Each structure stands twice: as C-alpha cells, then as structure tokens.
XYZ file of C-alpha atoms in Angstrom:
353
model
C -0.063 -0.122 0.009
C 1.126 3.600 -1.061
C 0.678 6.294 0.147
C 0.446 9.752 -1.902
C 2.716 12.734 -0.611
C 0.862 16.164 -0.451
C 2.851 19.239 -1.467
C 2.196 22.409 -0.604
C -0.136 24.244 -2.372
C 1.534 27.057 -4.029
C -0.108 30.399 -2.740
C -2.050 32.633 -5.635
C -0.670 36.136 -6.626
C -3.792 37.301 -5.762
C -3.575 36.024 -2.072
C 0.246 36.910 -1.921
C -0.743 40.508 -3.118
C -3.510 40.554 -0.271
C -1.095 39.298 2.314
C 1.479 42.379 1.037
C -1.144 44.957 0.977
C -2.300 43.853 4.498
C 1.340 44.115 5.941
C 1.853 47.508 4.013
C -1.676 48.840 5.478
C -0.854 47.363 8.867
C 2.942 49.250 8.509
C 1.462 52.408 7.269
C -0.933 53.018 10.259
C 2.019 52.309 12.519
C 3.807 55.070 10.778
C 1.336 57.137 10.850
C 0.569 56.752 14.609
C 3.850 57.382 15.663
C 4.535 60.387 13.460
C 1.080 61.991 15.403
C 2.976 61.014 18.807
C 6.140 62.365 17.963
C 4.636 65.563 16.272
C 2.642 66.335 19.676
C 5.767 66.686 21.267
C 7.868 68.805 18.634
C 7.451 72.875 19.421
C 8.411 75.346 22.442
C 6.748 73.212 25.221
C 9.035 70.501 26.571
C 6.564 67.494 25.948
C 7.071 64.025 25.952
C 5.278 61.238 24.083
C 4.245 60.028 27.515
C 2.946 63.417 28.625
C 1.029 63.543 25.017
C -0.477 60.083 25.870
C -1.459 60.711 29.553
C -3.668 64.371 28.432
C -4.965 62.212 25.693
C -5.900 59.202 28.333
C -7.500 61.966 30.729
C -9.523 63.256 28.498
C -11.273 59.666 27.161
C -11.734 58.780 30.763
C -9.085 56.297 30.901
C -6.646 57.747 33.658
C -5.354 60.923 34.864
C -2.827 63.517 33.999
C -0.096 65.471 36.120
C 0.343 68.324 33.783
C -0.545 71.765 34.606
C -3.801 72.877 33.002
C -1.678 74.935 30.612
C 0.419 72.244 29.190
C -2.646 70.286 28.939
C -4.537 72.426 26.562
C -1.435 73.279 24.678
C -1.485 69.058 23.562
C -5.570 68.896 23.298
C -6.549 72.155 22.321
C -3.976 73.416 20.090
C -1.406 70.593 18.807
C -3.611 67.360 18.591
C -6.133 68.805 16.321
C -4.014 70.478 14.503
C -1.988 67.257 14.014
C -5.288 65.080 13.211
C -6.505 67.984 10.780
C -3.181 67.716 9.024
C -3.185 63.834 9.030
C -6.948 63.982 7.518
C -6.327 66.465 4.729
C -3.347 64.680 3.926
C -5.233 61.437 3.469
C -8.417 63.401 1.673
C -5.970 64.964 -0.812
C -4.160 62.251 -1.659
C -7.140 60.243 -2.261
C -8.369 63.007 -4.662
C -5.201 62.864 -6.452
C -5.435 59.483 -7.312
C -8.953 59.422 -8.075
C -8.743 61.835 -10.242
C -5.545 60.660 -11.902
C -7.054 57.701 -12.894
C -10.707 58.821 -13.918
C -9.241 61.553 -16.238
C -6.634 59.020 -17.368
C -3.919 62.288 -16.448
C -0.837 61.520 -14.189
C -0.628 65.520 -13.701
C -4.124 65.734 -12.413
C -4.626 66.770 -8.532
C -7.698 67.690 -6.509
C -7.454 71.349 -7.655
C -8.030 70.596 -11.146
C -11.333 71.259 -11.296
C -10.883 74.751 -9.954
C -12.281 74.076 -6.595
C -9.362 75.908 -4.775
C -9.684 78.633 -6.720
C -13.302 79.104 -6.128
C -12.801 78.259 -1.928
C -10.117 81.175 -2.325
C -12.688 83.714 -3.981
C -15.203 82.694 -1.697
C -12.777 83.313 1.783
C -11.382 86.451 0.781
C -14.940 87.639 0.044
C -15.756 86.884 3.455
C -12.724 88.248 4.801
C -12.625 91.583 2.906
C -15.799 92.348 2.029
C -17.531 91.227 4.891
C -20.307 89.223 2.747
C -22.410 86.947 5.370
C -22.859 89.910 7.858
C -21.320 87.324 10.409
C -23.513 84.754 10.016
C -20.842 83.151 7.401
C -17.560 82.022 8.233
C -14.400 81.991 6.548
C -14.600 78.421 6.290
C -18.147 78.935 5.177
C -17.382 81.148 2.506
C -14.707 79.128 1.125
C -16.713 76.237 0.977
C -19.880 77.799 -1.053
C -17.548 79.485 -3.580
C -16.167 75.578 -3.897
C -18.996 74.299 -4.732
C -20.065 77.250 -6.827
C -16.635 76.960 -8.750
C -17.135 73.311 -9.277
C -20.947 73.572 -10.772
C -19.300 75.873 -13.006
C -16.830 73.678 -14.596
C -19.627 70.940 -14.672
C -21.689 73.258 -16.739
C -18.728 74.327 -19.109
C -17.686 70.893 -19.386
C -21.455 69.783 -20.275
C -21.814 72.342 -22.804
C -18.204 71.634 -24.800
C -19.093 68.033 -24.979
C -18.823 66.628 -21.576
C -15.644 64.702 -22.401
C -12.580 64.168 -19.858
C -10.387 66.523 -21.872
C -12.795 69.311 -21.729
C -13.638 68.662 -17.826
C -10.165 69.390 -17.426
C -10.120 72.547 -19.866
C -13.200 73.990 -18.355
C -11.578 73.396 -14.364
C -8.562 75.594 -15.999
C -10.615 78.071 -17.402
C -12.557 78.251 -13.848
C -9.328 78.358 -12.125
C -8.143 81.345 -14.220
C -11.547 83.138 -13.553
C -11.435 82.716 -9.782
C -8.126 83.584 -9.329
C -8.451 86.439 -11.206
C -11.160 87.365 -9.233
C -9.699 86.597 -5.816
C -6.878 89.149 -7.022
C -9.220 91.869 -8.005
C -10.930 91.743 -4.566
C -7.560 91.922 -2.529
C -6.233 94.251 -4.869
C -8.840 97.032 -4.539
C -10.694 96.365 -1.082
C -8.192 95.214 1.311
C -5.366 96.866 3.510
C -1.851 95.618 4.100
C -2.717 93.856 7.141
C -5.688 92.043 5.712
C -4.110 90.960 2.757
C -1.254 89.396 4.622
C -3.774 87.706 6.510
C -5.438 86.562 3.163
C -2.318 85.790 1.624
C -1.600 83.229 4.489
C -4.759 81.421 4.518
C -4.357 81.467 0.572
C -0.817 79.414 0.542
C -2.550 76.922 3.348
C -2.306 76.869 6.882
C -3.832 75.062 9.824
C -3.011 77.121 12.872
C -6.635 77.853 13.052
C -7.576 74.093 13.665
C -10.068 73.203 16.176
C -11.878 69.963 16.802
C -15.006 71.164 14.890
C -12.607 71.194 11.772
C -11.174 67.735 12.531
C -14.708 66.180 13.106
C -16.375 67.377 10.012
C -13.174 66.931 7.634
C -12.910 63.185 8.973
C -16.621 62.397 8.454
C -16.382 63.652 4.731
C -13.393 61.741 4.214
C -14.722 58.314 5.534
C -17.563 59.099 3.411
C -15.791 59.990 0.222
C -13.239 57.316 0.876
C -16.005 54.557 1.415
C -17.470 55.580 -2.148
C -14.170 55.421 -4.081
C -13.546 52.582 -2.664
C -16.829 50.923 -3.661
C -15.904 52.262 -7.586
C -12.305 50.601 -6.700
C -12.645 47.667 -9.931
C -14.561 50.481 -11.801
C -11.399 52.776 -11.681
C -9.159 49.897 -12.619
C -11.572 49.767 -15.752
C -10.837 53.590 -16.394
C -6.902 52.760 -16.773
C -7.623 51.388 -20.013
C -9.748 54.240 -21.457
C -13.865 55.141 -21.510
C -14.316 53.039 -24.440
C -12.816 49.889 -23.073
C -14.737 50.621 -19.881
C -17.815 51.010 -21.554
C -17.478 47.529 -23.111
C -17.391 46.026 -19.717
C -20.792 47.357 -19.250
C -19.685 50.458 -17.142
C -21.883 53.268 -17.159
C -19.070 55.933 -17.825
C -20.641 59.335 -17.833
C -22.345 58.162 -14.458
C -19.563 56.831 -12.627
C -17.568 60.156 -13.866
C -19.925 62.327 -12.484
C -20.238 60.682 -9.172
C -16.435 60.619 -8.169
C -16.081 64.150 -9.733
C -18.996 65.297 -7.392
C -17.544 63.020 -4.349
C -13.872 64.381 -4.776
C -14.989 68.118 -5.238
C -16.958 67.827 -2.178
C -14.217 66.246 -0.249
C -11.627 68.965 -1.559
C -13.854 71.699 -0.967
C -14.451 70.734 2.480
C -10.711 70.374 2.980
C -9.861 73.689 1.579
C -12.505 75.451 3.722
C -10.723 74.434 6.548
C -7.071 74.473 5.852
C -7.049 76.541 2.471
C -5.286 75.666 -0.608
C -2.378 72.770 0.021
C -1.197 72.208 -3.157
C 1.362 69.437 -4.266
C 0.020 66.439 -1.965
C -2.462 65.103 -4.525
C -0.091 65.491 -7.110
C 2.866 63.787 -5.878
C 1.690 61.023 -3.096
C -0.668 59.096 -5.561
C 2.562 58.336 -7.681
C 4.801 57.456 -4.641
C 1.844 54.898 -3.546
C 1.400 53.459 -6.703
C 5.318 52.466 -6.939
C 4.731 50.727 -3.474
C 1.348 48.678 -4.195
C 1.037 49.043 -8.125
C -2.151 50.547 -9.855
C -4.811 48.389 -8.171
C -7.454 50.575 -6.191
C -8.649 48.610 -3.788
C -4.679 48.798 -2.576
C -3.742 52.408 -3.829
C -6.716 54.163 -2.329
C -5.682 53.208 1.698
C -2.071 53.338 0.900
C -2.210 56.803 -0.738
C -4.557 58.126 2.280
C -1.814 56.814 4.705
C 1.041 58.391 2.837
C -0.414 61.665 2.503
C -1.254 61.806 6.017
C 2.138 61.196 7.090
C 3.330 63.397 4.816
C 1.097 66.341 5.798
C 1.850 65.886 9.535
C 5.525 66.216 9.063
C 5.224 69.027 6.816
C 3.083 70.885 9.111
C 5.525 69.936 11.573
C 8.102 71.842 10.045
C 6.268 74.960 9.150
C 5.198 75.289 12.446
C 9.179 75.116 13.990
C 11.540 75.901 11.212
C 10.941 79.534 11.774
C 10.080 79.672 15.548
C 8.357 81.922 16.607
C 7.267 82.894 13.248
C 5.064 80.140 11.322
C 5.347 79.456 7.819
C 2.532 78.405 5.622
C 2.271 74.625 5.170
C 1.795 75.310 1.252
C 4.949 76.767 1.347
C 6.835 73.310 2.343
C 4.507 70.963 0.435
C 5.380 73.296 -2.668
C 9.312 72.985 -2.041
C 8.974 69.406 -1.746
C 6.186 69.047 -4.614
C 7.812 70.725 -7.142
C 10.904 68.551 -7.331
C 8.569 65.843 -7.586
C 6.482 67.329 -10.078
C 9.349 67.816 -12.376
C 10.382 63.905 -11.868
C 7.053 63.098 -13.367
C 7.174 65.236 -16.070
C 10.200 63.566 -17.146
C 9.144 59.986 -16.804
C 6.161 61.510 -18.513
C 7.960 62.485 -21.174
C 10.060 59.223 -21.336
C 7.266 57.052 -21.512
C 5.812 58.418 -24.622
C-alpha cells in the first residue's frame, strides 16, 4: 500500500498580493500613529510622548494626567487637533489625487484641477475682505460655498463643451483662472495691508486655526468619500484602459465619472475650507503609493491616504517650527517638496511617450 505525498499548495498571486497589501497597510498605520505621537511633542513646550498620551487618556476617561492645565491645553486644544487635521487633509487630498489621475487618465491631475481651490479662495476672500454674510457666514463657510460654486461652473462648462474628459480638464482650467482673477481683484481693490497679509497666509495653506469641529467635519467627509471611492475601485481599474474599454465592460462611464467628480470635489471643498489651498499633496503622493503597491485601487486608495497623512503631518510640523516663533504656511513647505517631484513626474511622462 502506497501513500501519496502531499505537496504544499502554491500561494496564488492574488493572495500573495493581499498579504503584501495587508502588511503595507499595517505598517502605514503604525507609521502614522508614531508620526502623530512624535509631532505632538515638537514645539516650544517641553513635552514627551508619555505626556501627550496621558492627556489623551485623561480626556477619554482612561486615567489622569499630572500636567498643568496650561500644558494640558497645549496638547488637547492646540497641537492634537492641528496634527489630526493635517493627517485628515493629507489623506483626503491624496485620495482625491489618486481618483482624479485614474478618472481623467492624466498623471498630472490633482484635486484642484476642477477649480475647487480657486473658488474656495474667492469665497474666503469675499468674506474676509468684503464682509459678505454679515458675520453669519464664516471664512470656512465662504470657502466651501465658493468651492461648490466653482465646481458647478466646471460641470456646466464641460457639459456645454461636450462632456469628455479633456473638456472637463479645460473647463477646470478656465474656472481656475476666472476665480483666481476675481480673488486678486478683490484683494487689490478692497483690502488693506494687514488684511492682505492674512489673506495671503490662508491662500498658501494654514492649519493654525484648527479646532475639533474642523477635525470632526473633515474626518466625516473623508470617511464617506473614501468608502464611495473604494466601492468604485474595480471601476477605476477599468478606466485605466480608457473610457471605451470601460464601456465595453458594461460600466456607465458618464454616470460613474459624474459621481466620482462630485465626491472628490466635495471632499476637496471641505478640506480647503478648513485648511486653505495646500498644493502638491494630491499630485505627488498617489504616484509614490503606486510605486509601492501598484495601480489596483483596492490597495492604492488606502495607501495613498496613509502616505498623504504622514507627509502632511511632518510638513505642518516643519512649517510651525522651522522659523519659530514665526510660522510658515504649510503650502510653502509642500510646494518646496512637490515641485522637484513634479518635475520628475514630467520627465518620466516624457520618457514614456
């Protein structure tokens, strides 16, 4: 009587990829948590990771803290909401960039290609300089209204021009130029020097005014948008082969594009209304994520979110400490890093043609 020897079953490429993706996500979460914890300790006040944790645990009812009320307030009311908002904004902008680049089949697309940032800037400037709203409309509210208005104009123009992907991009460029001109006109004609400086700081991106309300709102919008985008993950994979190929697979191209454009535009509007226009995060980080996990959106979107969160946490930490006590707009820091990466992307795109 003979017995058959059983050989171990080879692991399929799909399961191997899932394992690598899970390991990558776990590592990314660990890096993000560590980055947030360390960022809380950096600044003029002498605080350690243990001090920051004791404050958080105390606020959540898990223990007590021996820090003074002043130092406790620095952690809970200043640094923690700012750091968390940086993580949420970085994650949201990176997710929007990944979706836009796949949806428009343009490696240089970013969350602001639809003119959302320019519209938000105009809305914020109108509230700050002209006092529109009579105090009932905050700067964030004005920025959100302006962003949504700009996106509505882009949708209208793109439909009038034909509704193709190229027309959407061209309509976004037109809206961007229009609202940028309106912003400049309002600032130059109605703002004094001090107001102009404050407006400029906001336009370049700033997390200095972050509070828990901003964190809660942006986190809720990010969670909803990420869930929708992940639900369209396979559809976005199909868009990589072109709209015609996606249509032959039974995908409703026009409806899918409209849904995802609206989701990314609303997420961008919420983020910009809270933190201003922070450039290059949505352009650069999705490319870094693709280099790590490939083009499949089931892994690309979460990894892009984690990469964007970690990047912006450290960019904001550098922005608030490098010239202490003076603060640098975080958009300046992201641009200094993003411009060389942008040039590299252009170079690689040229070589692929």
